[in-house]
Coordinates of C-alpha atoms and ligand atoms in Angstrom, one line a residue:
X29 CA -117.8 -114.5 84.3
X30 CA -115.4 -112.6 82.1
X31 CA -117.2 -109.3 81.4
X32 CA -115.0 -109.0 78.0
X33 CA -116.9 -111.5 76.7
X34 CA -120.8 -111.4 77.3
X35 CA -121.8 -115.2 77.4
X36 CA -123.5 -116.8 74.7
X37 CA -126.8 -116.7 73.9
X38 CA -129.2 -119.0 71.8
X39 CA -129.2 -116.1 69.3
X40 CA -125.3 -116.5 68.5
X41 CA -126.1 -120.0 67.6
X42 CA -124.9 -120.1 63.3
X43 CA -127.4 -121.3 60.4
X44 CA -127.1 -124.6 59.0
X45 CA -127.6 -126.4 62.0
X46 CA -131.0 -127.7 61.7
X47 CA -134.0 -126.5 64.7
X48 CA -133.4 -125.1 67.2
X49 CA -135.3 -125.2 70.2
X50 CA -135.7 -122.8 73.1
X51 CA -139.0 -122.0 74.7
X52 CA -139.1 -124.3 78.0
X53 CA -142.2 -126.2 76.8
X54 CA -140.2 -127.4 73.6
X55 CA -137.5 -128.1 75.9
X56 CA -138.2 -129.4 79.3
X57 CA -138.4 -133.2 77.6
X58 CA -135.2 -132.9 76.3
X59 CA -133.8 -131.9 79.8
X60 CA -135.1 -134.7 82.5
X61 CA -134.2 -138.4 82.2
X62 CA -136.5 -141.1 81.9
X63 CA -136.3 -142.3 85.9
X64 CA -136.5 -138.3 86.6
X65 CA -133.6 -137.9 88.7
X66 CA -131.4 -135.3 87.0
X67 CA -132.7 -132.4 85.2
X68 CA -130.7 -129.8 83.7
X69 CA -130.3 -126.5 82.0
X70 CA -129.6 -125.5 78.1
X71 CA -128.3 -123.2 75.9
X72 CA -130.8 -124.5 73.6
X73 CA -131.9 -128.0 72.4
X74 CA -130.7 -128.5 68.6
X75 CA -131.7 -131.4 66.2
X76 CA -130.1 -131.3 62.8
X77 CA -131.3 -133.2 60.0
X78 CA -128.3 -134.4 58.2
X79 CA -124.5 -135.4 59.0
X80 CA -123.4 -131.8 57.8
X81 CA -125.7 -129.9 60.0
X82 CA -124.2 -132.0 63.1
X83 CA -120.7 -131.3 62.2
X84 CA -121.8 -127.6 61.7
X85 CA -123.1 -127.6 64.7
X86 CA -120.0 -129.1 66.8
X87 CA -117.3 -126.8 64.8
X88 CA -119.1 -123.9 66.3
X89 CA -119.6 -125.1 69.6
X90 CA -115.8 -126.3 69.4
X91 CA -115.0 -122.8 68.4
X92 CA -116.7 -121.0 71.5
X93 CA -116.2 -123.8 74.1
X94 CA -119.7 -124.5 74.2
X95 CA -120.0 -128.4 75.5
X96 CA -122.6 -130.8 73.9
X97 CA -124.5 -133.4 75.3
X98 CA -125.9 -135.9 72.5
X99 CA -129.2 -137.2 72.8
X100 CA -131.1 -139.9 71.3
X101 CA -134.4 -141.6 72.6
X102 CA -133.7 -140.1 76.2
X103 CA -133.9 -143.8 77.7
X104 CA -130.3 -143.8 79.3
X105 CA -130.7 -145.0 82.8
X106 CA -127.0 -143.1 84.4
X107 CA -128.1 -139.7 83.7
X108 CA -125.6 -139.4 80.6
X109 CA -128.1 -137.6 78.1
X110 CA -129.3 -134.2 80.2
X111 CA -126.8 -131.8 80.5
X112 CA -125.8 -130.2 83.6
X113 CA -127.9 -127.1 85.8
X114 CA -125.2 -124.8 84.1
X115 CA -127.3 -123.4 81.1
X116 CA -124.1 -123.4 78.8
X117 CA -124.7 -127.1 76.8
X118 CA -126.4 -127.5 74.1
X119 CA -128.3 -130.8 73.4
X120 CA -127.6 -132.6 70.6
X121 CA -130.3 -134.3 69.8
X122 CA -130.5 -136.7 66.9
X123 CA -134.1 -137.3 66.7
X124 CA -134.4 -136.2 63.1
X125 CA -131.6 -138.0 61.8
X126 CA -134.2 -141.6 62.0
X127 CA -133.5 -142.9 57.7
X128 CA -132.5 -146.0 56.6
X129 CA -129.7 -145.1 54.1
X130 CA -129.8 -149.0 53.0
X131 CA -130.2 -152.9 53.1
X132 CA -128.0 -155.5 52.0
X133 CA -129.7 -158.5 52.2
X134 CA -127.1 -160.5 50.7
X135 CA -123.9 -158.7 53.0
X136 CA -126.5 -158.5 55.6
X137 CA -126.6 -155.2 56.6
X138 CA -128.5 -152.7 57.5
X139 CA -127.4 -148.9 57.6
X140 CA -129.4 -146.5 59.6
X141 CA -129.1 -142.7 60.9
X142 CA -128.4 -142.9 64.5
X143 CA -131.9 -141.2 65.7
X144 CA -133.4 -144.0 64.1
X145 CA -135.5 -146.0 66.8
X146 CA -134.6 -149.4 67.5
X147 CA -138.0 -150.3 66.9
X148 CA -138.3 -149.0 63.6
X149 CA -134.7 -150.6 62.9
X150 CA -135.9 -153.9 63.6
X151 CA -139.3 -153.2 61.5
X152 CA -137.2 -152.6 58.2
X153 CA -135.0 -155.7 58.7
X154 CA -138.4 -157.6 58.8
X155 CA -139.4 -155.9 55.8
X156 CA -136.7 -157.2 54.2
X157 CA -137.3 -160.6 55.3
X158 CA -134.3 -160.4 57.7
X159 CA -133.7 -160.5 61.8
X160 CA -132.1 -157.3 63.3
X161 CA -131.9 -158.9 66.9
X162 CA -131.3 -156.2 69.3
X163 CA -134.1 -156.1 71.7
X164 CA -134.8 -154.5 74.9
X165 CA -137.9 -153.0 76.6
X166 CA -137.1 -149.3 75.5
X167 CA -137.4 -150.4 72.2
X168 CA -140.5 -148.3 70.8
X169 CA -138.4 -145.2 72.3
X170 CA -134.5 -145.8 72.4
X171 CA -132.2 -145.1 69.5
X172 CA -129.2 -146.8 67.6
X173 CA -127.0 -144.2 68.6
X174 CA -128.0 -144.4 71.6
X175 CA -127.8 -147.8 71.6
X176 CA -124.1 -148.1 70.1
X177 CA -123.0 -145.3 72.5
X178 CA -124.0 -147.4 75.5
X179 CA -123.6 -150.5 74.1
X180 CA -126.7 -151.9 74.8
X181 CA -127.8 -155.8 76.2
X182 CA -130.9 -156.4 76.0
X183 CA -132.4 -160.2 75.8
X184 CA -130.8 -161.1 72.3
X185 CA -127.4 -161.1 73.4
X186 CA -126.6 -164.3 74.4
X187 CA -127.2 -165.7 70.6
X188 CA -126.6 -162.3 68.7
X189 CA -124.0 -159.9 70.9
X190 CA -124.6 -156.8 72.0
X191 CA -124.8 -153.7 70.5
X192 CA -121.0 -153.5 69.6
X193 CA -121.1 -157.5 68.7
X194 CA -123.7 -156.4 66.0
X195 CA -122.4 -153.1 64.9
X196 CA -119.7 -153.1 61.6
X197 CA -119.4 -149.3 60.7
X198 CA -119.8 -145.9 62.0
X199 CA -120.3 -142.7 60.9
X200 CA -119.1 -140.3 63.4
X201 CA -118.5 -136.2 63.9
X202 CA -115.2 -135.5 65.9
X203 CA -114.6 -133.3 68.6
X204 CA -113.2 -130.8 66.0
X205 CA -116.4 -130.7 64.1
X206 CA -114.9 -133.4 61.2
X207 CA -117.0 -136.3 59.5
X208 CA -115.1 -139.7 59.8
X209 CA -117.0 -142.0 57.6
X210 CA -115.8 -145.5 58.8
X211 CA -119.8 -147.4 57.4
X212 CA -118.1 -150.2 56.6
X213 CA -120.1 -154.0 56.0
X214 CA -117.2 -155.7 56.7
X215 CA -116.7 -158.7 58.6
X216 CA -112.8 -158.5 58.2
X217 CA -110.7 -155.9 58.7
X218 CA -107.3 -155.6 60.4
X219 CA -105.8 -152.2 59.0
X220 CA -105.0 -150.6 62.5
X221 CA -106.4 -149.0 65.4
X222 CA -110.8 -149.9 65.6
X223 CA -112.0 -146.3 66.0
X224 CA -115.2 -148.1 65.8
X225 CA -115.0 -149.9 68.9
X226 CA -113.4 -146.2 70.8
X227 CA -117.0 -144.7 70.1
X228 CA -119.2 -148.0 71.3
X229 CA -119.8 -147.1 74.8
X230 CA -118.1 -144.2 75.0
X231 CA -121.6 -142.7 76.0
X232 CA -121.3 -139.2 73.8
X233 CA -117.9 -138.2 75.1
X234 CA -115.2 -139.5 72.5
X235 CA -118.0 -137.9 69.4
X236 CA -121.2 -137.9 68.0
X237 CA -122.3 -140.7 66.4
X238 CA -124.3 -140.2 63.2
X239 CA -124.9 -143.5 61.4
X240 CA -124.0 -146.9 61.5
X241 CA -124.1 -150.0 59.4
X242 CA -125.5 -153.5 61.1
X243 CA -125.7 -156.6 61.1
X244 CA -129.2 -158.8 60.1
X245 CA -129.4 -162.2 60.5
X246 CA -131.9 -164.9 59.0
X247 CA -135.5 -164.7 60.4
X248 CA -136.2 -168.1 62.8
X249 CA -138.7 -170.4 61.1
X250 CA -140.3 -170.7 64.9
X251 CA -139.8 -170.0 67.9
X252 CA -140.8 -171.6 71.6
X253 CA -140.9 -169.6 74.8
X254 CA -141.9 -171.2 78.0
X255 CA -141.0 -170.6 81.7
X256 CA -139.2 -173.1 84.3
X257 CA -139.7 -173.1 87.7
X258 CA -136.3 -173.8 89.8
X259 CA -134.9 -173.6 93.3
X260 CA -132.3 -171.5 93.2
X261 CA -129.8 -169.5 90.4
X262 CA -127.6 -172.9 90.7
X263 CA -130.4 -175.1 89.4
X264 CA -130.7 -172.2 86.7
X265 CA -127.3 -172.1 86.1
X266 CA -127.2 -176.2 85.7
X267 CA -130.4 -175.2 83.2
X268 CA -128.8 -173.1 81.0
X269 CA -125.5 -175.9 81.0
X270 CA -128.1 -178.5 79.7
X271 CA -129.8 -175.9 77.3
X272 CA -126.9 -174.9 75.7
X273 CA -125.6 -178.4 75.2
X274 CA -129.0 -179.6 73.7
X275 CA -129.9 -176.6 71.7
X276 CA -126.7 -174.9 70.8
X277 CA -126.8 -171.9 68.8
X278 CA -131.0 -172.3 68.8
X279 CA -131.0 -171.0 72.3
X280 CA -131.8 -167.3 72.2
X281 CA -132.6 -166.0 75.8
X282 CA -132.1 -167.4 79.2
X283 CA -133.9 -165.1 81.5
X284 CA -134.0 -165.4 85.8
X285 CA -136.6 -163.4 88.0
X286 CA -136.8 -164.8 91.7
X287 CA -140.4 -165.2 93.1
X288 CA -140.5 -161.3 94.7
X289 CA -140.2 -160.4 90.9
X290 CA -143.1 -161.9 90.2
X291 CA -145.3 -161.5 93.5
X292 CA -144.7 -157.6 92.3
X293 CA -145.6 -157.8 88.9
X294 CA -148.9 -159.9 90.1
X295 CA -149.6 -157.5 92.8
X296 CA -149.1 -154.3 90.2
X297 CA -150.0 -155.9 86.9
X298 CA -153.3 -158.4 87.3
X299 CA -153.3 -159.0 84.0
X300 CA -150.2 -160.9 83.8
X301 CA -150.3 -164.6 83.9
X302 CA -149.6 -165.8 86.7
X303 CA -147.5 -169.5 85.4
X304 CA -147.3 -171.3 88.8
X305 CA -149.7 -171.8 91.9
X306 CA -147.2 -171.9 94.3
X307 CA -144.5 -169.3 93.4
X308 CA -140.8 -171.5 92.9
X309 CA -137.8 -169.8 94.5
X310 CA -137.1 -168.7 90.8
X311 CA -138.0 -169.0 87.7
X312 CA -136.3 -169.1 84.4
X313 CA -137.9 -167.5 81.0
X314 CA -136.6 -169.5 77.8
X315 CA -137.0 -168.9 74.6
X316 CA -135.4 -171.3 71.3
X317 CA -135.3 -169.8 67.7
X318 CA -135.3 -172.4 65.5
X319 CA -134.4 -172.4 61.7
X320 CA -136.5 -175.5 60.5
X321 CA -140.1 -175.7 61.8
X322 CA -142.4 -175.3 65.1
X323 CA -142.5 -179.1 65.2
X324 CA -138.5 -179.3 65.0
X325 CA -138.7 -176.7 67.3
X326 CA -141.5 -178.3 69.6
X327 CA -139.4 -181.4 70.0
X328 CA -136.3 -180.4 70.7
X329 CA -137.5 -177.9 73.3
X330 CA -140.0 -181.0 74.7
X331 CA -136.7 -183.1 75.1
X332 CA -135.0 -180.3 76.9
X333 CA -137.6 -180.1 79.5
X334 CA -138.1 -184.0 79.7
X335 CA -134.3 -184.1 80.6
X336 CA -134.3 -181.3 83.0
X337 CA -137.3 -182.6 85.2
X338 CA -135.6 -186.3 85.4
X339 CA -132.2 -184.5 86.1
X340 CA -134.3 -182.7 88.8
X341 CA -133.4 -179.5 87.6
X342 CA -136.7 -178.0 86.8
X343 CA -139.9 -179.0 89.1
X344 CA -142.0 -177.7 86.7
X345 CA -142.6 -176.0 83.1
X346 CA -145.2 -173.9 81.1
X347 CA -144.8 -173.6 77.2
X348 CA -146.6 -171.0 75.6
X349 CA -149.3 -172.0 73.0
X350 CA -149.5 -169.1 70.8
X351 CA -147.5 -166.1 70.2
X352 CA -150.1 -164.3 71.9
X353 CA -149.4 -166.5 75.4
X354 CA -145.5 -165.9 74.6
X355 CA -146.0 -162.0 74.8
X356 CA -147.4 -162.7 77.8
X357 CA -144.5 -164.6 79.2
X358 CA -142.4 -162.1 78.3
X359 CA -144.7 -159.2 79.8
X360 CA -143.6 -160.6 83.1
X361 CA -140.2 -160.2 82.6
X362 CA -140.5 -156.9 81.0
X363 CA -143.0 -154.9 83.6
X364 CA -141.0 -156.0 86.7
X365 CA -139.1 -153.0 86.5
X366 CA -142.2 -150.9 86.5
X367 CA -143.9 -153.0 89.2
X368 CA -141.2 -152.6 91.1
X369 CA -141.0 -149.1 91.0
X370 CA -144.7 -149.1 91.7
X371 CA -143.8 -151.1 95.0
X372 CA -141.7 -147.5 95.9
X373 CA -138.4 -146.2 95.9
X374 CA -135.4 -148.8 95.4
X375 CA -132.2 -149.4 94.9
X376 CA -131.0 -150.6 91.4
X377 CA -127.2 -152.7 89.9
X378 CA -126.6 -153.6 87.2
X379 CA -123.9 -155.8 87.4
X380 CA -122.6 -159.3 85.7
X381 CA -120.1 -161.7 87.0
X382 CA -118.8 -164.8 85.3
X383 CA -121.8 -166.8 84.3
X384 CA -119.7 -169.7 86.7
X385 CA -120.0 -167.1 89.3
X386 CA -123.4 -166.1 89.8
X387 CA -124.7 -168.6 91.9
X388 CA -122.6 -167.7 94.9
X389 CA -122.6 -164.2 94.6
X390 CA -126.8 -164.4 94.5
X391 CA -126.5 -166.5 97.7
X392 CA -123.6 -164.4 99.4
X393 CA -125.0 -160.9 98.6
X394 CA -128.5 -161.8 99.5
X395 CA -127.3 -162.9 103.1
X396 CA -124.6 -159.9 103.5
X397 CA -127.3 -157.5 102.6
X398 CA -130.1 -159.9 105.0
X399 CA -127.4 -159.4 107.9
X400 CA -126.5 -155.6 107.6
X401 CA -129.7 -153.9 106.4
X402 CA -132.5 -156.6 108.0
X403 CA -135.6 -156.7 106.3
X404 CA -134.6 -155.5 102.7
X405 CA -135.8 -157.3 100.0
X406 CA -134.4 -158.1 96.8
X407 CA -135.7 -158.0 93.4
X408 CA -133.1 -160.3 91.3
X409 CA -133.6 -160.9 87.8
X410 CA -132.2 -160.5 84.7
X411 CA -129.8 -162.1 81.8
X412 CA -128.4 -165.0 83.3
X413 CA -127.4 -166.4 80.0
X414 CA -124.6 -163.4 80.2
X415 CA -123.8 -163.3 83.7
X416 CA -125.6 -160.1 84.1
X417 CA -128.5 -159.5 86.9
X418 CA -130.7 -156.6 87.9
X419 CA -129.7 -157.1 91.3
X420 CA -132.5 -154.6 92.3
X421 CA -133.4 -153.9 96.6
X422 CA -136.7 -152.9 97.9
X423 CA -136.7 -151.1 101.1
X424 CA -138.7 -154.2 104.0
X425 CA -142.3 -154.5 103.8
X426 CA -144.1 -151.2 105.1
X427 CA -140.5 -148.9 105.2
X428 CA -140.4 -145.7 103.9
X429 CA -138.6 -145.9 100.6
X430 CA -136.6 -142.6 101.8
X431 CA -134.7 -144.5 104.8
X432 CA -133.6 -146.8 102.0
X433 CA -132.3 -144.3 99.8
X434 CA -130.2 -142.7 102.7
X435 CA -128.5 -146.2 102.8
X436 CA -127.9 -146.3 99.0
X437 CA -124.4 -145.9 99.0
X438 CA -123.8 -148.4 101.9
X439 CA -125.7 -150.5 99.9
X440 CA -124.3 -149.6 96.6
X441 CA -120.8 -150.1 98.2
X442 CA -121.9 -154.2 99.7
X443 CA -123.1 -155.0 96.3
X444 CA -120.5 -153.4 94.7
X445 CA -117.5 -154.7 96.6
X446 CA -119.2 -158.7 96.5
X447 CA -118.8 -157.6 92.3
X448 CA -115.6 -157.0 92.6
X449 CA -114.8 -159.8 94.5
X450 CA -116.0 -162.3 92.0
X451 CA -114.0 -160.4 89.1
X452 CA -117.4 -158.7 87.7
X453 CA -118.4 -155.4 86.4
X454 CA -120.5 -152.9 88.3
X455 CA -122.3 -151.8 85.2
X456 CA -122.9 -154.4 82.3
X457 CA -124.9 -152.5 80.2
X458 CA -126.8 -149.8 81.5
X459 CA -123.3 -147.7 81.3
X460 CA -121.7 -144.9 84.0
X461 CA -123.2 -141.7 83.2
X462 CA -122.6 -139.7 86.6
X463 CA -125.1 -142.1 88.4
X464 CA -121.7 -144.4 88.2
X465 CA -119.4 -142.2 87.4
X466 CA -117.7 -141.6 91.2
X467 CA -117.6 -145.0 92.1
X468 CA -116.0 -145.8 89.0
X469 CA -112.3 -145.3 90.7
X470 CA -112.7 -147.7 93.6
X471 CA -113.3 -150.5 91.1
X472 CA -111.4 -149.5 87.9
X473 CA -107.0 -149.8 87.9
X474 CA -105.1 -146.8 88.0
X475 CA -103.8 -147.8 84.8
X476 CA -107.0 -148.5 83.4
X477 CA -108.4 -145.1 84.4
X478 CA -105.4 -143.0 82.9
X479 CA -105.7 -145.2 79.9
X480 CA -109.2 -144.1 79.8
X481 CA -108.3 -140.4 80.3
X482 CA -105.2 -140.1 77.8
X483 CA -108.3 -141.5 74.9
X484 CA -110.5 -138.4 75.9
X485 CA -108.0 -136.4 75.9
X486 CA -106.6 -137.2 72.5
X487 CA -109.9 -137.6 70.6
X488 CA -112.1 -134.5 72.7
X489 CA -109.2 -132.1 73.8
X490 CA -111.0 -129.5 74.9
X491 CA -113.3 -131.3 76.9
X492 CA -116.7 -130.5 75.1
X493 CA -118.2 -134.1 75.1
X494 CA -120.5 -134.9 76.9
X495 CA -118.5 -133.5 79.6
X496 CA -118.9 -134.9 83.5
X497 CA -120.2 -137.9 82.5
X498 CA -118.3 -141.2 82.8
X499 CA -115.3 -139.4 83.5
X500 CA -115.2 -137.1 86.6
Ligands
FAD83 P1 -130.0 -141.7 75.3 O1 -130.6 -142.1 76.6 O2 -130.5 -140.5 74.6 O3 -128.4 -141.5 75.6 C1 -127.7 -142.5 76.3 C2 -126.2 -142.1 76.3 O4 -125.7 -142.2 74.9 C3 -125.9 -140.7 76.7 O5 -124.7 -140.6 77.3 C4 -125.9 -139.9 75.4 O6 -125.1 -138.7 75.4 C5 -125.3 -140.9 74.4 N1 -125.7 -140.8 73.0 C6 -127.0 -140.9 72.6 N2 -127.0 -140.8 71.2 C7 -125.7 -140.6 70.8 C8 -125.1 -140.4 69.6 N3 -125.8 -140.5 68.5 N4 -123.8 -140.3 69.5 C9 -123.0 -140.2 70.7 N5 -123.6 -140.4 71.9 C10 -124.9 -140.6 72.0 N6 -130.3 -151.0 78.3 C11 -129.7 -152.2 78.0 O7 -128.6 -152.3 77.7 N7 -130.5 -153.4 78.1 C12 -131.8 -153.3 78.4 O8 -132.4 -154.4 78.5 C13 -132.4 -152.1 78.7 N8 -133.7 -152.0 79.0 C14 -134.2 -150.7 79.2 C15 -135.6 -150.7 79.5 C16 -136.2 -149.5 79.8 C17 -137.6 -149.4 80.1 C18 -135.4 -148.3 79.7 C19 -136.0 -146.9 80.0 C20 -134.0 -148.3 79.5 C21 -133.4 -149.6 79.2 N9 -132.1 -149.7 78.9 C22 -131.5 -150.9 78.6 C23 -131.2 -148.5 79.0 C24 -130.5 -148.2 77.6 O9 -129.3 -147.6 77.8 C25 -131.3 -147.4 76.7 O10 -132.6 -147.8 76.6 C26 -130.7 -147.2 75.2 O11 -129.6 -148.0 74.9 C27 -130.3 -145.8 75.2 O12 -130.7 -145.3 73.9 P2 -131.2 -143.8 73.8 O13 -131.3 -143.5 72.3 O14 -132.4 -143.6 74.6 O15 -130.0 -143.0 74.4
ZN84 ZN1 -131.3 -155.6 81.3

């Protein structure tokens, strides 16, 4: 350390910043991820409470090569929202910045601050009689900052997008400490360079985003959910073909979980319904939005089904009676995660292929990893309807979880390599973070990567943003 100049402390931090948090009880939330694998150090934890306060903030930190690690709900899954063991980031957490600024039901926007919680997003749309369709099981918790600066999935995304699909304008503080405000609610506009789409995904290290304006969409008159039982991801895959075709646009999630999935989430959750007696290979959840009426809805879903049991697609089918059954349904899908990490340690990918694709890669990465690391067992399930899977391993029946986790990047690598064999992506929507981050060269171009590089280093030159995440 240079002894000219005595490092900072929280107490050189300027006003005008909003609170400012420092006692380790205040902190220690702020400085652990949700799977608790990294936890860091801070100069101090700092939330401001308006646009001007942020950019306050990040001139400062700009001025005394302080780095910042934005933070919104704390639901990341790479590790990109705790700073490092260092002690010299501050955490910039939005958490106070949670308004709605405004609806437009007629443009159909919605423009939110991005602490807002996605929950609370999509509560206000319904307020206003309109659908703000980005959905995913960290809802009550995750934010739509966060959200736009991973570009979250979720299970809307086959009918609405993703986060970046759905997003129109953003408010954002540079590097320098400057307020771009780019909340547009347009649906056209060609006048140069998106600077919107450089900050979706960029995971908090091109800027801080501070608002943004969305899109809302018409509320569904009904909706069915129900759940398929199938033999294997190609008879899903030859589902989905005759859903689409049949339903078109009314189709709005497509959902796999092989029969370990739900074995686990029996075994952890007993209150979960339990749709078949004997467990199929796989089963598919489905849900239809429909814009007429539940008996519009009702049939068309009825002449699905009919076609896909003659077709010998499906062997069998429950529909939900209620919305309280469809919860339920849905429960499955959503506490596998949580069973599974009841079940012990595992492995986790996020990964997507071509939809076209996923069939063989299920069946050829299941018997690679079968022959090289006997016993394992995988946990597959996940957003078929976009080519993406939780292609999730559990250490074999009775294992230490530990011995599996000293294979993880043997594993990681197998998985990884069968991805990039079938032209997919080794993280489709949970981000890089530094979980990612150094396997990020093997499977990225050189070209790509210095592409990647020569942005950061144009929008973040001194390399305050988030540093060490995505980018090595
Ligand atoms: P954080 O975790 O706080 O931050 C995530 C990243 O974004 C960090 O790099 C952070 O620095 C950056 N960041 C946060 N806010 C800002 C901002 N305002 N400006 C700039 N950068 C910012 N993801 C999916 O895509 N689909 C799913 O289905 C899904 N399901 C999940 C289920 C559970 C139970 C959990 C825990 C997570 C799930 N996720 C899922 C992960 C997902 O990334 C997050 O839930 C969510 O998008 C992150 O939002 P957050 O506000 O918690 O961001
Ligand atoms: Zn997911």
């Amino acid at each position: 350390m240079n002894p000219d100049r005595p490092s900072l402390t929280s107490a050189d931090l300027p006003d005008g910043i909003g609170r400012v948090l420092v006692e380790p009880a205040d902190t220690a939330g702020f400085l652990t991820d949700w799977r608790r694998r990294w936890t860091g150090r801070a100069l101090a934890v700092v939330q401001p409470g308006s646009t001007d306060e942020v950019a306050t903030l990040v001139r400062w930190c700009a001025a005394h090569g302080v780095p910042i690690v934005p933070q919104g709900g704390n639901t990341g899954l790479t590790g990109g929202s705790v700073p490092d063991t260092s002690g010299r980031a501050v955490v910039l957490s939005l958490a106070r910045m949670n308004r709605v600024r405004a609806i437009d039901p007629v443009n159909d926007t919605i423009t939110v601050e991005a602490g807002a919680v996605l929950a609370s997003v999509q509560a206000a749309a319904r307020e206003a009689g309109r659908l703000f369709p980005l959905s995913l099981a960290a809802e009550g918790s995750c934010t739509i900052g966060g959200n736009l600066a991973t570009n979250a999935g979720g299970t809307g995304v086959l009918r609405y997008g993703n986060a970046r699909e759905l997003c129109l304008g953003l408010e954002v503080v540079t590097a320098a400490g400057e307020v771009w405000n780019g909340l547009r609610g347009l649906r056209k506009d060609n006048t140069g360079y998106d600077l919107r789409d450089l900050f979706i995904g960029a995971e908090g290290t091109l800027g801080v985003i501070t608002a943004a304006t969305m899109k809302l969409y018409p509320q569904p008159a009904a909706q069915v959910t129900a759940i398929a039982a199938v033999a294997s991801p190609h008879a899903a895959l030859a589902l989905l073909q005759l859903a689409r075709g049949l339903l078109g646009p009314s189709l709005t999630a497509f959902e796999m979980m092989s029969d370990l999935c739900l074995s686990l989430v029996a075994r952890h959750f007993p209150d979960c319904p339990k749709p078949f007696a004997d467990a199929p290979p796989y089963c598919v959840l489905l849900e239809t939005s429909d814009p007429e009426s539940e008996a519009h809805a009702a049939e068309r879903f009825d002449a699905l089904m009919a076609r896909a049991i003659e077709d010998g697609i499906v062997s069998d089918a429950v529909v939900a009676q209620s919305i309280a059954q469809s919860r339920r349904f849905w429960a499955l899908r959503e506490n596998i995660s949580e069973a599974q990490a009841a079940e012990g340690k595992n492995v986790k990918h996020d990964i997507s292929v071509p939809i076209s694709a996923i069939g063989d890669f299920v069946e050829r990465t299941d018997a690679l990893l079968a022959r090289h690391f006997p016993g394992i067992r995988m946990v597959v399930f996940g957003h078929l309807g976009d080519g993406n899977l939780h292609y999730n391993v559990s250490p074999p029946l009775g294992a230490d979880g530990d011995s599996l986790l000293a294979q993880q990047d043997a594993i990681n690598a197998l998985v990884h390599d069968a991805v990039a064999a079938a032209d997919g992506s080794i993280s489709a929507e949970h981000g890089i973070g530094v979980l990612r981050r150094d396997e990020l060269p093997r499977y990225k171009s050189p070209v790509e990567l210095a592409l990647m590089r020569s942005l950061k280093q144009a929008l973040d030159p001194k390399g305050l943003m988030n540093p060490g995440k995505m980018l090595a």
